[in-house]
Amino acid sequence: MELLTIGAFARASRLSAKALRLYDELGLLVPARVDPVSGYRLYDPAQLPRARLVAWLRRLGMPLARIRSVCGLDAAGAAAEVRAYWAEVEAATAERRDLAAFLVSHLSHEEAPVSAPSITSPYAIRYAALSDAGRVRESNQDTAYAGSRLLAVADGFGPSGGPASAAAVQALRRLESGDGLPAGGLLDALHDAVEEAGRAVRDATGGDTGAGTTLTAMLLDGSRLALVHIGDSRAYLLRDGGLFRVTTDHTLVQSLLDEGRLTEEEAASHPQASLLLRALYGGGDPTPQLRLHDALPGDRYLLCSDGLSRVVASREIERVLRACDEPRQAVLDLVAAANRAGGPDNVSCVVADVVEA
Ligand code: MG
């Protein structure tokens, strides 16, 4: 078979000669032969399928190092890798979409006074919080809190997990008094509060990276509810008769599910089911998910730790949330359901109804 010059190979593969030289240097696409005298690169036509695959993966935006590993796989393995890569891109885009929606909503309400939101709010929340050690654990490392503007659930882990979850929630509570909000607005206030919570957790754990906490919280601000979320506690919304999950679990298993590397059944019994990819300290990535919801009268929110969501099916959670008029009864029934299912973990629930002020 006659070898192709770099120019001919570039035309056939739709890659530039400059790109081919780069891919050679990176070991991604090495010429079949390099002329020892002229230094010219020569390519085998049999290398064209690989070169075209590289070109398509570049159009997808895949980083070169990852392309190299895809090119080393058989077709089925390469397909799985491309699927996984795209799932990551979509997850990152979804998070940016949430942030963009947050900013749009925030900027659209910019004229509303930030300094006294509790006075301007047309809505109030009726709320209840309950945290229980469950039936297996000796201590309760969860913290649940509900007030007239702030709802929060934190699930501590590690030797000082209890103080960690308490410190995170305590740090957020300064958001409750409107005068604590800096002029920069709600988004900055939440960001600052999460950073402060992170510092409080670090102090509470004595810098032990094996300890930390999840944090899922909502703040009523005017006619909106702002959500901050990090870890695998969850927020749900019961609206128009349907239950919607508002948060994404920051767990290894959720990312494997997103990437199509695990089925729902495999995920349920995965040995690292509770491994967190994000947390407030404890070694994880501390970037929180931020969302802004328009509060609507009749909405019911549930915040819970994984001690509920791991053992009580979402259909049963929805049934309890519909059946109970009062938030107090709902949290009692939800915690009871987790304990009936064995209560293997600490369980925390916050239920809040949006009502006309
Ligand atoms: Mg837990």
PDB file of N, CA and C and ligand atoms in Angstrom, residues 137 142 155 232 305-307 345-346, ligand 1:
ATOM      1  N   ARG A 137     -28.458   3.699  63.989  1.00  0.00           N
ATOM      2  CA  ARG A 137     -27.351   4.566  64.417  1.00  0.00           C
ATOM      3  C   ARG A 137     -27.518   4.986  65.877  1.00  0.00           C
ATOM      4  N   ASP A 142     -27.511  14.292  61.593  1.00  0.00           N
ATOM      5  CA  ASP A 142     -28.288  15.192  60.727  1.00  0.00           C
ATOM      6  C   ASP A 142     -28.666  16.454  61.502  1.00  0.00           C
ATOM      7  N   ASP A 155     -26.660  16.741  56.414  1.00  0.00           N
ATOM      8  CA  ASP A 155     -26.384  15.356  56.806  1.00  0.00           C
ATOM      9  C   ASP A 155     -24.870  15.237  57.002  1.00  0.00           C
ATOM     10  N   ASP A 232     -26.075  14.852  48.872  1.00  0.00           N
ATOM     11  CA  ASP A 232     -27.143  13.930  48.462  1.00  0.00           C
ATOM     12  C   ASP A 232     -28.395  14.017  49.328  1.00  0.00           C
ATOM     13  N   SER A 305     -33.031  14.247  54.215  1.00  0.00           N
ATOM     14  CA  SER A 305     -31.724  13.606  54.103  1.00  0.00           C
ATOM     15  C   SER A 305     -31.903  12.243  53.431  1.00  0.00           C
ATOM     16  N   ASP A 306     -30.791  11.618  53.065  1.00  0.00           N
ATOM     17  CA  ASP A 306     -30.886  10.342  52.340  1.00  0.00           C
ATOM     18  C   ASP A 306     -31.442   9.220  53.216  1.00  0.00           C
ATOM     19  N   GLY A 307     -31.516   9.465  54.527  1.00  0.00           N
ATOM     20  CA  GLY A 307     -32.148   8.482  55.411  1.00  0.00           C
ATOM     21  C   GLY A 307     -33.613   8.264  55.073  1.00  0.00           C
ATOM     22  N   ASP A 345     -30.519   4.729  58.746  1.00  0.00           N
ATOM     23  CA  ASP A 345     -29.701   5.947  58.774  1.00  0.00           C
ATOM     24  C   ASP A 345     -30.485   7.011  59.540  1.00  0.00           C
ATOM     25  N   ASN A 346     -29.783   8.059  59.941  1.00  0.00           N
ATOM     26  CA  ASN A 346     -30.465   9.234  60.490  1.00  0.00           C
ATOM     27  C   ASN A 346     -31.430   9.744  59.420  1.00  0.00           C
TER      28      ASN A 346
HETATM   29 MG    MG B   1     -27.551  10.122  55.739  1.00  0.00          MG
END
